[in-house]
Coordinates of C-alpha atoms in Angstrom, one line a residue:
X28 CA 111.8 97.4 69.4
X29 CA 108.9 95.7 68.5
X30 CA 105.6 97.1 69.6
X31 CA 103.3 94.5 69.4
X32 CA 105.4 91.1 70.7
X33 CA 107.8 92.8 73.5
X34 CA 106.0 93.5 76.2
X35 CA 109.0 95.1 78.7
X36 CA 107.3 98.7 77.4
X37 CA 104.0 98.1 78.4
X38 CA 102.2 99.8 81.0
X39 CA 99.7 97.4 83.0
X40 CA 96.5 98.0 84.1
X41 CA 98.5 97.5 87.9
X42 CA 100.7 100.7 87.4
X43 CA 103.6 98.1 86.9
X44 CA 106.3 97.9 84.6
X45 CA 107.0 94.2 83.7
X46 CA 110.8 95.5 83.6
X47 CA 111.1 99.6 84.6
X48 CA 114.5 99.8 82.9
X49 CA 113.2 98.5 79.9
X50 CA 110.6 101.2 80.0
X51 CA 113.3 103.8 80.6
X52 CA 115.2 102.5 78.1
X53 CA 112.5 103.0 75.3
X54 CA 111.3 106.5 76.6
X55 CA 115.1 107.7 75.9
X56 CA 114.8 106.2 72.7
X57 CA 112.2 107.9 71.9
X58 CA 112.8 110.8 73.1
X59 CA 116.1 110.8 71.7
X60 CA 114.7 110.6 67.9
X61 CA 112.6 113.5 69.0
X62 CA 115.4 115.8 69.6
X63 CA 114.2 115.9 73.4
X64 CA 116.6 115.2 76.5
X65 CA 115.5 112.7 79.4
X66 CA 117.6 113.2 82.4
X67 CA 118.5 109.6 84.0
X68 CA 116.1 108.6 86.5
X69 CA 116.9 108.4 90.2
X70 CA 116.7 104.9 92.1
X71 CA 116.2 102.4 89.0
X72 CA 115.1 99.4 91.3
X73 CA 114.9 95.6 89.1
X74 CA 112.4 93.5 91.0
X75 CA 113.6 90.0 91.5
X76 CA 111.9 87.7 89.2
X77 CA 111.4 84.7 91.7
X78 CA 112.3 81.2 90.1
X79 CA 112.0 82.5 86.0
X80 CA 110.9 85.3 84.4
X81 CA 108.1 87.1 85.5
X82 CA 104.7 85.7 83.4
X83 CA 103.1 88.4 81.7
X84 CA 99.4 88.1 79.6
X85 CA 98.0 87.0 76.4
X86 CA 98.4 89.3 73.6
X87 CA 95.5 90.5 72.2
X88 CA 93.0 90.1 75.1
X89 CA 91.9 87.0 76.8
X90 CA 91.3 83.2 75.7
X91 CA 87.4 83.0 76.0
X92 CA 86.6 80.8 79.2
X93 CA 89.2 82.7 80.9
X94 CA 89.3 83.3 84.7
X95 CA 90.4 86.4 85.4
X96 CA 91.6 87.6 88.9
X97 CA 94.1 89.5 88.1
X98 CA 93.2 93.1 87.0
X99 CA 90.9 93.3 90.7
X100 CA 87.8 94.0 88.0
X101 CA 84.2 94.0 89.0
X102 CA 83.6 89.8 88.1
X103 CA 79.7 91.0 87.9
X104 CA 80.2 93.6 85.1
X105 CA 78.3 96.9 84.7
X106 CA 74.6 98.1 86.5
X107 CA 72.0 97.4 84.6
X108 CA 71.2 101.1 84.9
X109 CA 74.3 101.8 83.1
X110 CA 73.9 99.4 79.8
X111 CA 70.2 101.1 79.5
X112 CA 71.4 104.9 80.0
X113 CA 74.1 103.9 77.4
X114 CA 71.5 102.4 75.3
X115 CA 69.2 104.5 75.4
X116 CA 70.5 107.3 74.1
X117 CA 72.4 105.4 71.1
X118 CA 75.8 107.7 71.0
X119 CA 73.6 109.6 68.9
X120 CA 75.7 112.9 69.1
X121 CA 78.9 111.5 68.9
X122 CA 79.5 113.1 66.1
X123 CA 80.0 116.4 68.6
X124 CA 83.0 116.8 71.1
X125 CA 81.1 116.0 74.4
X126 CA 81.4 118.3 77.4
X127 CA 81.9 117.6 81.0
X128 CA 79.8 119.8 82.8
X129 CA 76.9 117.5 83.7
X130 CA 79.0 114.8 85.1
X131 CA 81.4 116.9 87.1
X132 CA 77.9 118.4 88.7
X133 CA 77.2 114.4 89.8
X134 CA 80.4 113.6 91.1
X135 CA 80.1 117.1 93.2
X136 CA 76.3 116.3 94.3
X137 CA 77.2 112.5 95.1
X138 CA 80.2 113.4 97.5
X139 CA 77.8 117.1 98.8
X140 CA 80.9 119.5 97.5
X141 CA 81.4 122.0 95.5
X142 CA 82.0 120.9 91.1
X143 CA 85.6 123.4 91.7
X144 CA 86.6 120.3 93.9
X145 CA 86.3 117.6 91.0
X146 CA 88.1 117.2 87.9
X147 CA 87.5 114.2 85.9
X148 CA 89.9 112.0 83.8
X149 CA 90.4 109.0 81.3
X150 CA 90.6 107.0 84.3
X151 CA 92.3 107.6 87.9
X152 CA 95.2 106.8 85.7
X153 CA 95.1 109.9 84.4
X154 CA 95.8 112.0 87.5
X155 CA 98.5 109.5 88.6
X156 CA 100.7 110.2 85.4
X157 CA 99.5 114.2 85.1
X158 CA 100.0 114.7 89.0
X159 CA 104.0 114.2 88.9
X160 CA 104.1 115.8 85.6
X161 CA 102.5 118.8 87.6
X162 CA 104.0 118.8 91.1
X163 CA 107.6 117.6 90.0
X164 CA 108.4 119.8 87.2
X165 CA 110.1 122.1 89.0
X166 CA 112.0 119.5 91.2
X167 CA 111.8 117.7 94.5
X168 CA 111.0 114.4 95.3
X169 CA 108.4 111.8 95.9
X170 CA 107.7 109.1 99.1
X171 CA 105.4 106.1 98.7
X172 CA 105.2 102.8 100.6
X173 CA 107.1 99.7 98.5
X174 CA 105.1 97.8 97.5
X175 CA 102.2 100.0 96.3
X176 CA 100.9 101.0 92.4
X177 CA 103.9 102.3 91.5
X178 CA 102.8 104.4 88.3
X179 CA 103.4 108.0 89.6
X180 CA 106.7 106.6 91.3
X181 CA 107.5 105.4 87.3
X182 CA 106.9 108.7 86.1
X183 CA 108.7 110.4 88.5
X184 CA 111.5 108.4 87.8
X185 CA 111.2 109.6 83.9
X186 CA 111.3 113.3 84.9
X187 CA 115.1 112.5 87.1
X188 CA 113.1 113.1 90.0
X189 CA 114.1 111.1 93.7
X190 CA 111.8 108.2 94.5
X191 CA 112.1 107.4 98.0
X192 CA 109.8 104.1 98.4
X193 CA 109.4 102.9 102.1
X194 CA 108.9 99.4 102.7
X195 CA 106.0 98.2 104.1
X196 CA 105.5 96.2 107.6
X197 CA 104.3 93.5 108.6
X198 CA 101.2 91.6 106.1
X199 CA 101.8 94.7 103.8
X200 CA 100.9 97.1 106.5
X201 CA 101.6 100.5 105.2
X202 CA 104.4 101.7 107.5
X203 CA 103.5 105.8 107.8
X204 CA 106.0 106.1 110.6
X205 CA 108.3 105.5 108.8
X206 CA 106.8 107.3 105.5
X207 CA 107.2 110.6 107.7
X208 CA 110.9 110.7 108.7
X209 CA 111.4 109.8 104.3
X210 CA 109.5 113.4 104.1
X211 CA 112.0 116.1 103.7
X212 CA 112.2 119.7 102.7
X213 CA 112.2 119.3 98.8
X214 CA 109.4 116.8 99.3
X215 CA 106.7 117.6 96.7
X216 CA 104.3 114.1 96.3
X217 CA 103.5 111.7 99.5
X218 CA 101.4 109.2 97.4
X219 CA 99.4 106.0 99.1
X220 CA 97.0 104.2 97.8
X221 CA 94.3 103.5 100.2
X222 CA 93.7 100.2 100.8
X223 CA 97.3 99.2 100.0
X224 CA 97.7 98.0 96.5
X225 CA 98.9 94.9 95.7
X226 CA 98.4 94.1 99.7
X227 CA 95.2 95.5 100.7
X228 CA 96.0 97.1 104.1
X229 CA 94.1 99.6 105.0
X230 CA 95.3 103.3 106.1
X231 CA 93.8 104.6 109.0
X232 CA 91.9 108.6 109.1
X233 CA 94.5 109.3 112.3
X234 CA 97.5 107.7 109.7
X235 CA 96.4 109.8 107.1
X236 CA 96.0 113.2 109.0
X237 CA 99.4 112.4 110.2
X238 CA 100.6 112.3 107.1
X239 CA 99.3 115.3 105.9
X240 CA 100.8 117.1 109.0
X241 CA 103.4 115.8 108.2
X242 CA 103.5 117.7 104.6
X243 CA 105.9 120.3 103.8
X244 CA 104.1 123.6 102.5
X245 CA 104.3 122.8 98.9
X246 CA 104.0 119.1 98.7
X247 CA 100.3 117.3 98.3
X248 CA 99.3 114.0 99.8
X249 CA 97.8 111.8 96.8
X250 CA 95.7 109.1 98.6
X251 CA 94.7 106.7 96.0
X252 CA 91.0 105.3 96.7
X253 CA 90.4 103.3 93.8
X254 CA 88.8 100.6 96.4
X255 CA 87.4 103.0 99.0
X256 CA 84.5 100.5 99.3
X257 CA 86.3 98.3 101.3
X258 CA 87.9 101.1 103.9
X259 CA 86.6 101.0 107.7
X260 CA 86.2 105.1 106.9
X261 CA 85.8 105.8 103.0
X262 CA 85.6 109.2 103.7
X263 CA 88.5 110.4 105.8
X264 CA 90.5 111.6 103.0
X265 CA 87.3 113.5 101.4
X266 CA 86.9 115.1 104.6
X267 CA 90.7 116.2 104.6
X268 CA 89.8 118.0 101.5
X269 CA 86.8 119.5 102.9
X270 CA 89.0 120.9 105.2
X271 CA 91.3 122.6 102.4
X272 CA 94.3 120.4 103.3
X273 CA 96.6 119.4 100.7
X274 CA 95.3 116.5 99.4
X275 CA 94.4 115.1 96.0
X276 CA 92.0 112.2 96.6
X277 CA 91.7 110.0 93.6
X278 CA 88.7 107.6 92.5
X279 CA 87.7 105.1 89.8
X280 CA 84.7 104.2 87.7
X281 CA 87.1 101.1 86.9
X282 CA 86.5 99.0 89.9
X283 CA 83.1 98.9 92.1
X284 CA 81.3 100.1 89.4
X285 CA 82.5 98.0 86.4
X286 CA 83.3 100.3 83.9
X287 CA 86.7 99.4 83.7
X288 CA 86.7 99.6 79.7
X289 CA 85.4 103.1 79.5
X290 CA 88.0 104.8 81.3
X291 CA 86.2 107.7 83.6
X292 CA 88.1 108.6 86.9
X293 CA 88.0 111.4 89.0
X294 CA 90.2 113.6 91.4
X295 CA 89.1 115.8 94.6
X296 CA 91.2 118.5 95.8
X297 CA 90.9 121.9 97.3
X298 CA 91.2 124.4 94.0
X299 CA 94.4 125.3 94.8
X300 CA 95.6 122.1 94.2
X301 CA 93.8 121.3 91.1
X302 CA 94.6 124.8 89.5
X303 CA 98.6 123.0 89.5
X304 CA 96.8 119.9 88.1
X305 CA 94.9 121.6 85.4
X306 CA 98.2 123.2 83.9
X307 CA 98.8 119.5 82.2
X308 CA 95.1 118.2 82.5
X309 CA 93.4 117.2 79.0
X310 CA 90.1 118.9 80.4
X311 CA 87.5 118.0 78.1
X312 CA 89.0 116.1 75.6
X313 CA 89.7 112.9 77.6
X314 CA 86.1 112.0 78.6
X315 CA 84.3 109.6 75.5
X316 CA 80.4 110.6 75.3
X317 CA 79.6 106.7 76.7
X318 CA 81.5 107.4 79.6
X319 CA 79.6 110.3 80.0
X320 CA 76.7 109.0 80.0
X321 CA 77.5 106.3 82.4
X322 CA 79.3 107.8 84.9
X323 CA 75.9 109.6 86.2
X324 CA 74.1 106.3 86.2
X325 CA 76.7 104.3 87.9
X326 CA 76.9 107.0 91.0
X327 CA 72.7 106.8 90.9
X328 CA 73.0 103.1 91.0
X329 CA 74.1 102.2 95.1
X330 CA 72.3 98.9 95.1
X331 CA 74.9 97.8 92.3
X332 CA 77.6 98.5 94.1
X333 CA 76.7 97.3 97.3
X334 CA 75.7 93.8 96.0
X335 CA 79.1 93.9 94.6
X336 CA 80.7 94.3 98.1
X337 CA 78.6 91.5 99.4
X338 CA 80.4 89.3 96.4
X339 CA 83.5 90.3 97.1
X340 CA 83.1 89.5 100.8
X341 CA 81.7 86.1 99.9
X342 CA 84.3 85.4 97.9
X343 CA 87.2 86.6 100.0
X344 CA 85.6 84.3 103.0
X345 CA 85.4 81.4 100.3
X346 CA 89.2 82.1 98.8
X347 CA 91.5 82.3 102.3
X348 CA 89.3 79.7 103.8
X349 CA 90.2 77.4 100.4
X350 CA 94.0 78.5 100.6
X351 CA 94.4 78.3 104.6
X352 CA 93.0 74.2 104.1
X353 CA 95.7 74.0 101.7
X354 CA 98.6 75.1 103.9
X355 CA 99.0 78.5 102.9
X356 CA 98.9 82.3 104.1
X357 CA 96.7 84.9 102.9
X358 CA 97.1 88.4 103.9
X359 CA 94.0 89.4 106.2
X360 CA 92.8 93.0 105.1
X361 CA 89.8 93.5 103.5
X362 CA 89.7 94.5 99.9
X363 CA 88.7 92.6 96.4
X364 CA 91.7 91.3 96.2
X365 CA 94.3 89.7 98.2
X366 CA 98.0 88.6 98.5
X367 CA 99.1 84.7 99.8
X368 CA 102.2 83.4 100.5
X369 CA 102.9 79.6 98.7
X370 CA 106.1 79.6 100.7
X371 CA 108.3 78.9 97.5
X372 CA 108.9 80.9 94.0
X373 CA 105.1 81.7 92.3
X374 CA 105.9 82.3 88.3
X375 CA 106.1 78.7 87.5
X376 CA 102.6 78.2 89.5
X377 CA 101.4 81.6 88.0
X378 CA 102.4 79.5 84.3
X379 CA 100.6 76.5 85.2
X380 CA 97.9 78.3 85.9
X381 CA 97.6 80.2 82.9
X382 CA 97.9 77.0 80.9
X383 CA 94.2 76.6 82.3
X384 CA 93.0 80.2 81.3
X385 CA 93.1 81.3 85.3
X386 CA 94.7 84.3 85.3
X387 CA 96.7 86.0 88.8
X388 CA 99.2 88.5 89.6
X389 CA 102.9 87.1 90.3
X390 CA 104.2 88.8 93.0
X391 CA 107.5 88.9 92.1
X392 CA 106.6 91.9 90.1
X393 CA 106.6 93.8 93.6
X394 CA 110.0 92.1 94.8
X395 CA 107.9 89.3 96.6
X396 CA 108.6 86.0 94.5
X397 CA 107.0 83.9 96.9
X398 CA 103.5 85.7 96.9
X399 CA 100.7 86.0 94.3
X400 CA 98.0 88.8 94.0
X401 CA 94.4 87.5 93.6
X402 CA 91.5 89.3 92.3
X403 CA 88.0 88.0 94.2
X404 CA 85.9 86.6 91.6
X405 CA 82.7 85.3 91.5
X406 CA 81.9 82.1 93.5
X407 CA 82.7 80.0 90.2
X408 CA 85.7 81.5 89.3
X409 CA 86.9 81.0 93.0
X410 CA 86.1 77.6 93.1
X411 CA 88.1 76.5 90.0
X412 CA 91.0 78.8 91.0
X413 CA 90.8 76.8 94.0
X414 CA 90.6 73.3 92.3
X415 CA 93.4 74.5 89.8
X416 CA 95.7 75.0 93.1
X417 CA 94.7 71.7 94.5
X418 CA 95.5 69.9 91.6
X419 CA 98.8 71.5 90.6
X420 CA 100.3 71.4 94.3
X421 CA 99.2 68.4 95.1

């Protein structure tokens, strides 16, 4: 295969495989030259690719000019706090492995809980793939709302393991209801993300207790919070944990607080939950000294990340009210980003608009052809998405 032109092995920044089969495919491969056996994975799903094949992205990073609403980034960049802790102390000891220590300590004072609560990782990222690698070794199953990020559900898939994905109601509305009766015995990961990723629903603290009474006694709720910002009650799911339920609450540096291209995340759980994490966890050795620094200024740093919600608010307002004059249907839920309905196949409008260097989410890579995903950017980039959409529909 080739590495660098073929992009059905890539894993987005969207926990999406452009084709999962593909991806299964190349793992076997792999695994096959090194002597190791895959079992087949359970519930290969293709997602319909809509009127042609699903666009993907440049090679190689971004045309300069580019628009980007499609990776739900902070369009604002970075605190100002964070560029001068970073600067100021130059890297000058990365010479020397760093520790974690001192940023585990700010994680635990920032949420008022105990440092044996936190572990941190190369992103959220990391805890979605180590989590199933974890909890599923031994067997059982996984449940999780379709659509939603889907990377622990691909890596479930890759250890043989059931994927039960329940389909969402109405405007993307995670349907816990129904997530409950897919629970069974052998049931080991209940994962949502929290709002709803690509649709931006929000779960509700009485849905999410549910849920976790719902749990069999060795399974763990993994609620997903990498836009927590943007929930009615950010801190139901903490508060879970507080109480020693099962639940492995994950969080990003990636999003609200623009670090997206250092990589820091960070997971909450009772110990006992994190001990089974820690078995496959790279502990120190996946936190870079920058994002060590960082990560303490960024949590100092509210005012950053508030302004940033105001944007995103802003822009949300100035986006559906843009698209609704236009004739079509965004989803309602609050989050910094957003699904719409054009009523017709996307991928060829997701092409035209990449011709242009604006760059969205197609949704037939969740099985809904007729939708796009749009990351809120600032008021300039929403106003020539908007433009592009006039102009190319019209």
């Amino acid at each position: 295969m080739d590495f660098v032109n073929d992009r059905s092995w890539c894993c987005y920044p969207d926990g999406l495989l452009p084709t999962r089969r593909a991806f299964l495919r190349t793992l076997a491969a792999a695994a096959a030259t090194a002597g190791v056996s895959i079992p087949a994975a359970a519930e290969v799903v293709e997602v319909p690719a809509g009127d042609e094949p699903i666009p993907g992205f440049p090679l190689g990073g971004f045309p300069a000019g580019s628009v980007q609403m499609n990776f739900n980034e902070n369009p604002l960049g970075p605190s100002k706090k964070v560029i001068a802790a970073v600067l100021e102390d130059k890297l000058q000891a990365c010479n020397r492995y760093s520790f974690i220590d001192p940023l585990v300590d700010a994680i635990a004072g920032h949420h008022e809980m105990p440092p044996s609560n936190v572990l941190v990782g190369c992103g959220s990222t990391e805890f979605l793939q180590f989590a199933p690698w974890a909890l599923l070794k031994d067997g059982g199953n996984i449940v999780l709302p379709v659509p939603s990020y889907g990377w622990s559900a691909g890596v479930a898939e890759t250890m043989g393991r059931q994927v039960f994905r329940v389909p969402v109601g109405e405007v993307g509305i995670v349907d816990t209801a129904a997530m409950k009766k897919a629970i069974r015995s052998d049931t080991r990961i209940v994962y949502v993300a929290n709002p709803n990723n690509p649709t931006g629903a929000p779960i509700s603290r009485r849905e999410i207790a549910s849920l976790v009474g719902a749990l069999p006694k060795t399974a763990v709720l993994i609620v997903d919070e990498a836009y927590h910002d943007f929930l009615p009650d950010g801190n139901a799911a903490l508060d879970l944990v507080r109480d020693g339920a099962s639940v492995l609450v994950l969080r990003t540096f990636s999003k609200a607080y623009g670090l997206a291209g250092l990589r820091l995340g960070y997971a909450v759980g009772p110990e006992s939950v994190l001990d089974r994490v820690r078995t496959v966890w790279w502990g120190d050795f996946g936190i870079n000294t920058a994002a060590l620094i960082a990560g303490p200024a960024a949590l100092a740093d509210r005012e950053h990340v508030q302004h940033y919600v105001e944007v995103i608010d802003n822009g949300l307002l100035q986006l559906r009210s843009g698209l609704k004059e236009l004739g079509f249907q965004p989803f309602p839920h609050r989050a910094p980003f957003f699904m719409v309905d054009f009523g017709g196949p996307t991928n060829r409008l997701v092409r035209d608009l990449q011709a242009r260097r604006i760059f969205v989410q197609p949704g037939a890579k969740w099985g809904m052809p007729t939708f796009m995903r749009i990351s809120v950017g600032t008021g300039r980039d929403n106003a020539t998405f908007l433009n592009a959409i006039r102009e190319i529909t019209a």
